[in-house]
Amino acid sequence: GEDVEQSLFLSVREGDSSVINCTYTDSSSTYLYWYKQEPGAGLQLLTYIFSNMDMKQDQRLTVLLNKKDKHLSLRIADTQTGDSAIYFCAVQFSGGYNKLIFGAGTRLAVHP
Amino acid sequence: DTGVSQDPRHKITKRGQNVTFRCDPISEHNRLYWYRQTLGQGPEFLTYFQNEAQLEKSRLLSDRFSAERPKGSFSTLEIQRTEQGDSAMYLCASSSLGAGAKETQYFGPGTRLLVL
């Protein structure tokens, strides 16, 4: 079946940039998403990118898409302690009713 | 816009009992999804409704699970004869289809189920 993989943990210093990576297998996916989850909470949509785009910037967030390598990344500039959370990459599955296929999540820890 | 709401937020039950969860989507959204998230994992798709019609069910949805969306508004997810393996966070998401087939799913806070 379709698969989405992420590295499980990332630790950065406050003020540095964070880069969270994701690879996926569904080459027909049209939209790819990044969600943020804080402890005990639901998922908050951060940003998305359409598959015919290479890059999208939204304030401190930059999404890069390499469709050939099926690689997606999320860069957070000037990372703050409030950015500490789990970040999920999600791919809109092309073979069904737009259900999302999620990675296991990357836990971002921001330290002073 | 109050967002997607789910009730209850937490549920503790004994093995073998039945439980029912409710999801109220964003009012103008005609699409509704249920996902299940276990500890340390990302959400996994369970089922999808377009208006009141249940159009897709995952193989994860055993016969003990049933979902409804009777009037195309709120939805319920029932688990009969709960097992310890059903312990998870159950997430509901709603959406509507926009231009260019873009569909953004907005998630509720989830219902955390613990089966003892």
PDB file of C-alpha atoms in Angstrom:
ATOM      1  CA  GLY A   1       0.000   0.000   0.000  1.00  0.00           C
ATOM      2  CA  GLU A   2       0.929   3.647  -0.007  1.00  0.00           C
ATOM      3  CA  ASP A   3       3.525   4.683   2.526  1.00  0.00           C
ATOM      4  CA  VAL A   4       4.784   7.905   4.074  1.00  0.00           C
ATOM      5  CA  GLU A   5       7.979   7.944   6.129  1.00  0.00           C
ATOM      6  CA  GLN A   6       9.461  10.542   8.437  1.00  0.00           C
ATOM      7  CA  SER A   7      12.398  10.687  10.799  1.00  0.00           C
ATOM      8  CA  LEU A   8      11.105  10.329  14.334  1.00  0.00           C
ATOM      9  CA  PHE A   9      12.957  12.991  16.279  1.00  0.00           C
ATOM     10  CA  LEU A  10      14.635  16.355  15.754  1.00  0.00           C
ATOM     11  CA  SER A  11      16.273  18.564  18.363  1.00  0.00           C
ATOM     12  CA  VAL A  12      17.203  22.194  17.615  1.00  0.00           C
ATOM     13  CA  ARG A  13      18.320  25.256  19.500  1.00  0.00           C
ATOM     14  CA  GLU A  14      15.926  28.169  19.864  1.00  0.00           C
ATOM     15  CA  GLY A  15      16.461  30.645  17.029  1.00  0.00           C
ATOM     16  CA  ASP A  16      17.917  28.070  14.641  1.00  0.00           C
ATOM     17  CA  SER A  17      16.111  26.680  11.598  1.00  0.00           C
ATOM     18  CA  SER A  18      14.426  23.268  11.739  1.00  0.00           C
ATOM     19  CA  VAL A  19      14.093  21.005   8.722  1.00  0.00           C
ATOM     20  CA  ILE A  20      11.689  18.078   8.884  1.00  0.00           C
ATOM     21  CA  ASN A  21      11.835  15.562   6.051  1.00  0.00           C
ATOM     22  CA  CYS A  22       9.277  13.191   4.567  1.00  0.00           C
ATOM     23  CA  THR A  23       9.309  10.623   1.754  1.00  0.00           C
ATOM     24  CA  TYR A  24       6.260   9.055   0.129  1.00  0.00           C
ATOM     25  CA  THR A  25       5.434   6.412  -2.453  1.00  0.00           C
ATOM     26  CA  ASP A  26       2.218   7.640  -4.163  1.00  0.00           C
ATOM     27  CA  SER A  27       3.515   9.437  -7.241  1.00  0.00           C
ATOM     28  CA  SER A  28      -0.006  10.536  -8.228  1.00  0.00           C
ATOM     29  CA  SER A  29      -0.682  12.511  -5.060  1.00  0.00           C
ATOM     30  CA  THR A  30      -2.010  15.965  -5.864  1.00  0.00           C
ATOM     31  CA  TYR A  31      -1.749  17.719  -2.511  1.00  0.00           C
ATOM     32  CA  LEU A  32       0.689  17.221   0.336  1.00  0.00           C
ATOM     33  CA  TYR A  33       0.143  18.626   3.808  1.00  0.00           C
ATOM     34  CA  TRP A  34       1.940  19.395   7.032  1.00  0.00           C
ATOM     35  CA  TYR A  35       0.024  19.149  10.288  1.00  0.00           C
ATOM     36  CA  LYS A  36       1.154  19.990  13.835  1.00  0.00           C
ATOM     37  CA  GLN A  37      -0.007  18.126  16.936  1.00  0.00           C
ATOM     38  CA  GLU A  38       0.570  19.328  20.466  1.00  0.00           C
ATOM     39  CA  PRO A  39       0.243  16.923  23.441  1.00  0.00           C
ATOM     40  CA  GLY A  40      -3.295  15.650  23.904  1.00  0.00           C
ATOM     41  CA  ALA A  41      -4.659  17.746  21.052  1.00  0.00           C
ATOM     42  CA  GLY A  42      -5.978  17.201  17.551  1.00  0.00           C
ATOM     43  CA  LEU A  43      -4.142  18.090  14.368  1.00  0.00           C
ATOM     44  CA  GLN A  44      -3.634  21.680  13.288  1.00  0.00           C
ATOM     45  CA  LEU A  45      -3.142  22.322   9.586  1.00  0.00           C
ATOM     46  CA  LEU A  46       0.082  24.257   9.036  1.00  0.00           C
ATOM     47  CA  THR A  47       0.478  24.419   5.283  1.00  0.00           C
ATOM     48  CA  TYR A  48       0.118  22.451   2.068  1.00  0.00           C
ATOM     49  CA  ILE A  49       1.685  22.277  -1.375  1.00  0.00           C
ATOM     50  CA  PHE A  50       0.237  21.301  -4.721  1.00  0.00           C
ATOM     51  CA  SER A  51       2.174  18.633  -6.605  1.00  0.00           C
ATOM     52  CA  ASN A  52       3.061  20.928  -9.536  1.00  0.00           C
ATOM     53  CA  MET A  53       4.876  23.335  -7.217  1.00  0.00           C
ATOM     54  CA  ASP A  54       8.484  23.092  -6.053  1.00  0.00           C
ATOM     55  CA  MET A  55       8.298  25.487  -3.147  1.00  0.00           C
ATOM     56  CA  LYS A  56       5.814  27.343  -1.038  1.00  0.00           C
ATOM     57  CA  GLN A  57       6.590  29.930   1.622  1.00  0.00           C
ATOM     58  CA  ASP A  58       4.236  30.991   4.364  1.00  0.00           C
ATOM     59  CA  GLN A  59       5.759  33.338   6.954  1.00  0.00           C
ATOM     60  CA  ARG A  60       8.310  31.254   8.900  1.00  0.00           C
ATOM     61  CA  LEU A  61       7.388  28.062   7.049  1.00  0.00           C
ATOM     62  CA  THR A  62       8.944  26.910   3.769  1.00  0.00           C
ATOM     63  CA  VAL A  63       7.806  23.731   2.049  1.00  0.00           C
ATOM     64  CA  LEU A  64      10.027  22.121  -0.568  1.00  0.00           C
ATOM     65  CA  LEU A  65       8.799  19.361  -2.867  1.00  0.00           C
ATOM     66  CA  ASN A  66      11.034  17.152  -5.002  1.00  0.00           C
ATOM     67  CA  LYS A  67       8.486  15.180  -6.968  1.00  0.00           C
ATOM     68  CA  LYS A  68      11.083  13.110  -8.807  1.00  0.00           C
ATOM     69  CA  ASP A  69      12.514  11.807  -5.532  1.00  0.00           C
ATOM     70  CA  LYS A  70       9.102  11.894  -3.772  1.00  0.00           C
ATOM     71  CA  HIS A  71      10.626  13.974  -1.006  1.00  0.00           C
ATOM     72  CA  LEU A  72       8.899  16.710   0.963  1.00  0.00           C
ATOM     73  CA  SER A  73      10.430  18.957   3.584  1.00  0.00           C
ATOM     74  CA  LEU A  74       9.225  21.581   6.031  1.00  0.00           C
ATOM     75  CA  ARG A  75      11.610  24.296   7.136  1.00  0.00           C
ATOM     76  CA  ILE A  76      10.756  26.385  10.183  1.00  0.00           C
ATOM     77  CA  ALA A  77      12.818  29.554  10.412  1.00  0.00           C
ATOM     78  CA  ASP A  78      13.749  31.094  13.779  1.00  0.00           C
ATOM     79  CA  THR A  79      12.397  28.101  15.703  1.00  0.00           C
ATOM     80  CA  GLN A  80      10.764  28.981  19.019  1.00  0.00           C
ATOM     81  CA  THR A  81       9.948  26.880  22.091  1.00  0.00           C
ATOM     82  CA  GLY A  82       6.289  27.112  21.113  1.00  0.00           C
ATOM     83  CA  ASP A  83       7.138  25.150  17.965  1.00  0.00           C
ATOM     84  CA  SER A  84       7.862  22.059  20.081  1.00  0.00           C
ATOM     85  CA  ALA A  85       5.310  19.480  18.923  1.00  0.00           C
ATOM     86  CA  ILE A  86       4.876  16.491  16.625  1.00  0.00           C
ATOM     87  CA  TYR A  87       4.797  17.317  12.922  1.00  0.00           C
ATOM     88  CA  PHE A  88       2.982  15.041  10.491  1.00  0.00           C
ATOM     89  CA  CYS A  89       3.473  14.836   6.778  1.00  0.00           C
ATOM     90  CA  ALA A  90       0.262  13.754   5.005  1.00  0.00           C
ATOM     91  CA  VAL A  91      -0.299  12.831   1.389  1.00  0.00           C
ATOM     92  CA  GLN A  92      -3.690  13.051  -0.288  1.00  0.00           C
ATOM     93  CA  PHE A  93      -4.188   9.546  -1.639  1.00  0.00           C
ATOM     94  CA  SER A  94      -4.982   9.578  -5.345  1.00  0.00           C
ATOM     95  CA  GLY A  95      -6.745   6.222  -5.445  1.00  0.00           C
ATOM     96  CA  GLY A  96      -9.658   6.924  -3.143  1.00  0.00           C
ATOM     97  CA  TYR A  97     -11.854   9.672  -1.817  1.00  0.00           C
ATOM     98  CA  ASN A  98      -8.975  11.977  -0.915  1.00  0.00           C
ATOM     99  CA  LYS A  99      -8.209  10.218   2.347  1.00  0.00           C
ATOM    100  CA  LEU A 100      -4.920  11.296   3.861  1.00  0.00           C
ATOM    101  CA  ILE A 101      -1.995   8.937   4.359  1.00  0.00           C
ATOM    102  CA  PHE A 102       0.108  10.092   7.303  1.00  0.00           C
ATOM    103  CA  GLY A 103       3.664   9.506   8.356  1.00  0.00           C
ATOM    104  CA  ALA A 104       4.428   8.476  11.924  1.00  0.00           C
ATOM    105  CA  GLY A 105       5.311  12.038  12.861  1.00  0.00           C
ATOM    106  CA  THR A 106       8.519  13.871  13.755  1.00  0.00           C
ATOM    107  CA  ARG A 107       8.842  15.056  17.335  1.00  0.00           C
ATOM    108  CA  LEU A 108      10.514  18.474  17.346  1.00  0.00           C
ATOM    109  CA  ALA A 109      12.209  19.492  20.595  1.00  0.00           C
ATOM    110  CA  VAL A 110      13.377  23.102  20.872  1.00  0.00           C
ATOM    111  CA  HIS A 111      15.870  23.859  23.624  1.00  0.00           C
ATOM    112  CA  PRO A 112      17.282  27.190  24.842  1.00  0.00           C
TER     113      PRO A 112
ATOM    114  CA  ASP B   1     -16.981  29.115  12.703  1.00  0.00           C
ATOM    115  CA  THR B   2     -16.518  26.885  15.717  1.00  0.00           C
ATOM    116  CA  GLY B   3     -14.419  24.251  13.996  1.00  0.00           C
ATOM    117  CA  VAL B   4     -14.841  20.495  14.270  1.00  0.00           C
ATOM    118  CA  SER B   5     -16.007  19.310  17.676  1.00  0.00           C
ATOM    119  CA  GLN B   6     -15.943  15.832  19.171  1.00  0.00           C
ATOM    120  CA  ASP B   7     -17.620  14.377  22.208  1.00  0.00           C
ATOM    121  CA  PRO B   8     -16.580  12.997  24.600  1.00  0.00           C
ATOM    122  CA  ARG B   9     -12.955  14.063  24.765  1.00  0.00           C
ATOM    123  CA  HIS B  10     -12.031  11.089  26.925  1.00  0.00           C
ATOM    124  CA  LYS B  11     -13.673   7.722  27.494  1.00  0.00           C
ATOM    125  CA  ILE B  12     -12.625   4.910  29.808  1.00  0.00           C
ATOM    126  CA  THR B  13     -14.517   1.667  29.448  1.00  0.00           C
ATOM    127  CA  LYS B  14     -14.225  -1.966  30.382  1.00  0.00           C
ATOM    128  CA  ARG B  15     -13.511  -4.612  27.807  1.00  0.00           C
ATOM    129  CA  GLY B  16     -16.705  -5.908  26.239  1.00  0.00           C
ATOM    130  CA  GLN B  17     -18.684  -2.695  26.661  1.00  0.00           C
ATOM    131  CA  ASN B  18     -20.060  -0.645  23.766  1.00  0.00           C
ATOM    132  CA  VAL B  19     -19.015   2.970  23.234  1.00  0.00           C
ATOM    133  CA  THR B  20     -20.258   5.703  20.913  1.00  0.00           C
ATOM    134  CA  PHE B  21     -18.449   8.848  19.850  1.00  0.00           C
ATOM    135  CA  ARG B  22     -19.915  11.915  18.197  1.00  0.00           C
ATOM    136  CA  CYS B  23     -18.407  14.339  15.678  1.00  0.00           C
ATOM    137  CA  ASP B  24     -19.886  17.686  14.649  1.00  0.00           C
ATOM    138  CA  PRO B  25     -18.178  18.940  11.474  1.00  0.00           C
ATOM    139  CA  ILE B  26     -17.791  22.501  10.261  1.00  0.00           C
ATOM    140  CA  SER B  27     -21.297  23.419   9.186  1.00  0.00           C
ATOM    141  CA  GLU B  28     -20.790  23.934   5.447  1.00  0.00           C
ATOM    142  CA  HIS B  29     -18.592  20.843   4.990  1.00  0.00           C
ATOM    143  CA  ASN B  30     -20.210  17.912   3.227  1.00  0.00           C
ATOM    144  CA  ARG B  31     -17.255  15.507   3.625  1.00  0.00           C
ATOM    145  CA  LEU B  32     -16.450  13.780   6.890  1.00  0.00           C
ATOM    146  CA  TYR B  33     -13.637  11.389   7.772  1.00  0.00           C
ATOM    147  CA  TRP B  34     -12.825   9.241  10.791  1.00  0.00           C
ATOM    148  CA  TYR B  35      -9.227   8.334  11.611  1.00  0.00           C
ATOM    149  CA  ARG B  36      -7.637   6.357  14.423  1.00  0.00           C
ATOM    150  CA  GLN B  37      -4.312   7.265  15.989  1.00  0.00           C
ATOM    151  CA  THR B  38      -2.406   4.907  18.270  1.00  0.00           C
ATOM    152  CA  LEU B  39       0.490   5.965  20.454  1.00  0.00           C
ATOM    153  CA  GLY B  40       3.556   6.971  18.489  1.00  0.00           C
ATOM    154  CA  GLN B  41       1.838   6.653  15.123  1.00  0.00           C
ATOM    155  CA  GLY B  42       0.198   8.930  12.630  1.00  0.00           C
ATOM    156  CA  PRO B  43      -3.562   8.841  12.082  1.00  0.00           C
ATOM    157  CA  GLU B  44      -4.924   5.963   9.989  1.00  0.00           C
ATOM    158  CA  PHE B  45      -8.019   6.294   7.836  1.00  0.00           C
ATOM    159  CA  LEU B  46     -11.129   4.454   9.023  1.00  0.00           C
ATOM    160  CA  THR B  47     -14.090   5.681   6.979  1.00  0.00           C
ATOM    161  CA  TYR B  48     -15.435   8.495   4.796  1.00  0.00           C
ATOM    162  CA  PHE B  49     -18.855  10.102   4.329  1.00  0.00           C
ATOM    163  CA  GLN B  50     -20.031  12.393   1.585  1.00  0.00           C
ATOM    164  CA  ASN B  51     -23.214  13.940   2.935  1.00  0.00           C
ATOM    165  CA  GLU B  52     -25.053  10.989   4.499  1.00  0.00           C
ATOM    166  CA  ALA B  53     -23.519   8.307   2.279  1.00  0.00           C
ATOM    167  CA  GLN B  54     -20.680   6.179   3.642  1.00  0.00           C
ATOM    168  CA  LEU B  55     -18.515   5.779   0.555  1.00  0.00           C
ATOM    169  CA  GLU B  56     -15.362   4.133   1.828  1.00  0.00           C
ATOM    170  CA  LYS B  57     -14.381   1.904   4.741  1.00  0.00           C
ATOM    171  CA  SER B  58     -10.900   0.786   5.686  1.00  0.00           C
ATOM    172  CA  ARG B  59     -10.046  -2.819   6.396  1.00  0.00           C
ATOM    173  CA  LEU B  60      -9.197  -1.533   9.873  1.00  0.00           C
ATOM    174  CA  LEU B  61     -12.929  -1.094  10.437  1.00  0.00           C
ATOM    175  CA  SER B  62     -13.918  -4.526  11.733  1.00  0.00           C
ATOM    176  CA  ASP B  63     -17.510  -5.716  12.079  1.00  0.00           C
ATOM    177  CA  ARG B  64     -17.543  -4.348  15.620  1.00  0.00           C
ATOM    178  CA  PHE B  65     -17.260  -0.802  14.270  1.00  0.00           C
ATOM    179  CA  SER B  66     -20.135   1.095  12.730  1.00  0.00           C
ATOM    180  CA  ALA B  67     -20.385   4.695  11.655  1.00  0.00           C
ATOM    181  CA  GLU B  68     -23.351   6.779  10.635  1.00  0.00           C
ATOM    182  CA  ARG B  69     -24.098  10.254   9.406  1.00  0.00           C
ATOM    183  CA  PRO B  70     -27.886  10.211   9.336  1.00  0.00           C
ATOM    184  CA  LYS B  71     -28.696  13.683   8.046  1.00  0.00           C
ATOM    185  CA  GLY B  72     -25.399  14.585   6.491  1.00  0.00           C
ATOM    186  CA  SER B  73     -24.441  16.714   9.475  1.00  0.00           C
ATOM    187  CA  PHE B  74     -23.037  15.124  12.649  1.00  0.00           C
ATOM    188  CA  SER B  75     -21.598  11.619  12.641  1.00  0.00           C
ATOM    189  CA  THR B  76     -21.342   8.848  15.220  1.00  0.00           C
ATOM    190  CA  LEU B  77     -18.799   6.068  15.516  1.00  0.00           C
ATOM    191  CA  GLU B  78     -19.815   3.067  17.604  1.00  0.00           C
ATOM    192  CA  ILE B  79     -17.542   0.291  18.793  1.00  0.00           C
ATOM    193  CA  GLN B  80     -19.268  -2.827  20.077  1.00  0.00           C
ATOM    194  CA  ARG B  81     -17.679  -5.321  22.460  1.00  0.00           C
ATOM    195  CA  THR B  82     -14.598  -3.189  22.928  1.00  0.00           C
ATOM    196  CA  GLU B  83     -11.172  -4.823  23.128  1.00  0.00           C
ATOM    197  CA  GLN B  84      -7.970  -3.496  24.661  1.00  0.00           C
ATOM    198  CA  GLY B  85      -6.563  -3.103  21.167  1.00  0.00           C
ATOM    199  CA  ASP B  86      -9.245  -0.485  20.462  1.00  0.00           C
ATOM    200  CA  SER B  87      -7.517   1.922  22.856  1.00  0.00           C
ATOM    201  CA  ALA B  88      -6.523   4.899  20.711  1.00  0.00           C
ATOM    202  CA  MET B  89      -7.363   8.472  19.815  1.00  0.00           C
ATOM    203  CA  TYR B  90     -10.289   8.673  17.401  1.00  0.00           C
ATOM    204  CA  LEU B  91     -10.102  11.735  15.200  1.00  0.00           C
ATOM    205  CA  CYS B  92     -12.783  13.251  13.030  1.00  0.00           C
ATOM    206  CA  ALA B  93     -12.072  15.594  10.134  1.00  0.00           C
ATOM    207  CA  SER B  94     -14.334  17.533   7.807  1.00  0.00           C
ATOM    208  CA  SER B  95     -13.789  19.220   4.472  1.00  0.00           C
ATOM    209  CA  SER B  96     -15.357  20.499   1.308  1.00  0.00           C
ATOM    210  CA  LEU B  97     -14.002  20.157  -2.204  1.00  0.00           C
ATOM    211  CA  GLY B  98     -12.520  23.376  -3.533  1.00  0.00           C
ATOM    212  CA  ALA B  99     -11.149  24.562  -6.853  1.00  0.00           C
ATOM    213  CA  GLY B 100      -8.590  22.285  -8.511  1.00  0.00           C
ATOM    214  CA  ALA B 101      -9.663  19.310  -6.398  1.00  0.00           C
ATOM    215  CA  LYS B 102      -8.015  20.898  -3.392  1.00  0.00           C
ATOM    216  CA  GLU B 103      -9.490  19.536  -0.228  1.00  0.00           C
ATOM    217  CA  THR B 104      -8.291  20.633   3.173  1.00  0.00           C
ATOM    218  CA  GLN B 105      -9.314  18.430   6.057  1.00  0.00           C
ATOM    219  CA  TYR B 106      -9.824  20.166   9.376  1.00  0.00           C
ATOM    220  CA  PHE B 107      -9.485  17.969  12.424  1.00  0.00           C
ATOM    221  CA  GLY B 108     -11.346  17.927  15.703  1.00  0.00           C
ATOM    222  CA  PRO B 109      -9.620  17.540  19.085  1.00  0.00           C
ATOM    223  CA  GLY B 110     -10.219  13.789  19.115  1.00  0.00           C
ATOM    224  CA  THR B 111     -11.742  11.312  21.546  1.00  0.00           C
ATOM    225  CA  ARG B 112      -9.199   9.360  23.547  1.00  0.00           C
ATOM    226  CA  LEU B 113     -10.476   5.852  24.333  1.00  0.00           C
ATOM    227  CA  LEU B 114      -8.959   3.618  26.988  1.00  0.00           C
ATOM    228  CA  VAL B 115     -10.248   0.062  27.250  1.00  0.00           C
ATOM    229  CA  LEU B 116      -9.393  -1.653  30.528  1.00  0.00           C
TER     230      LEU B 116
END
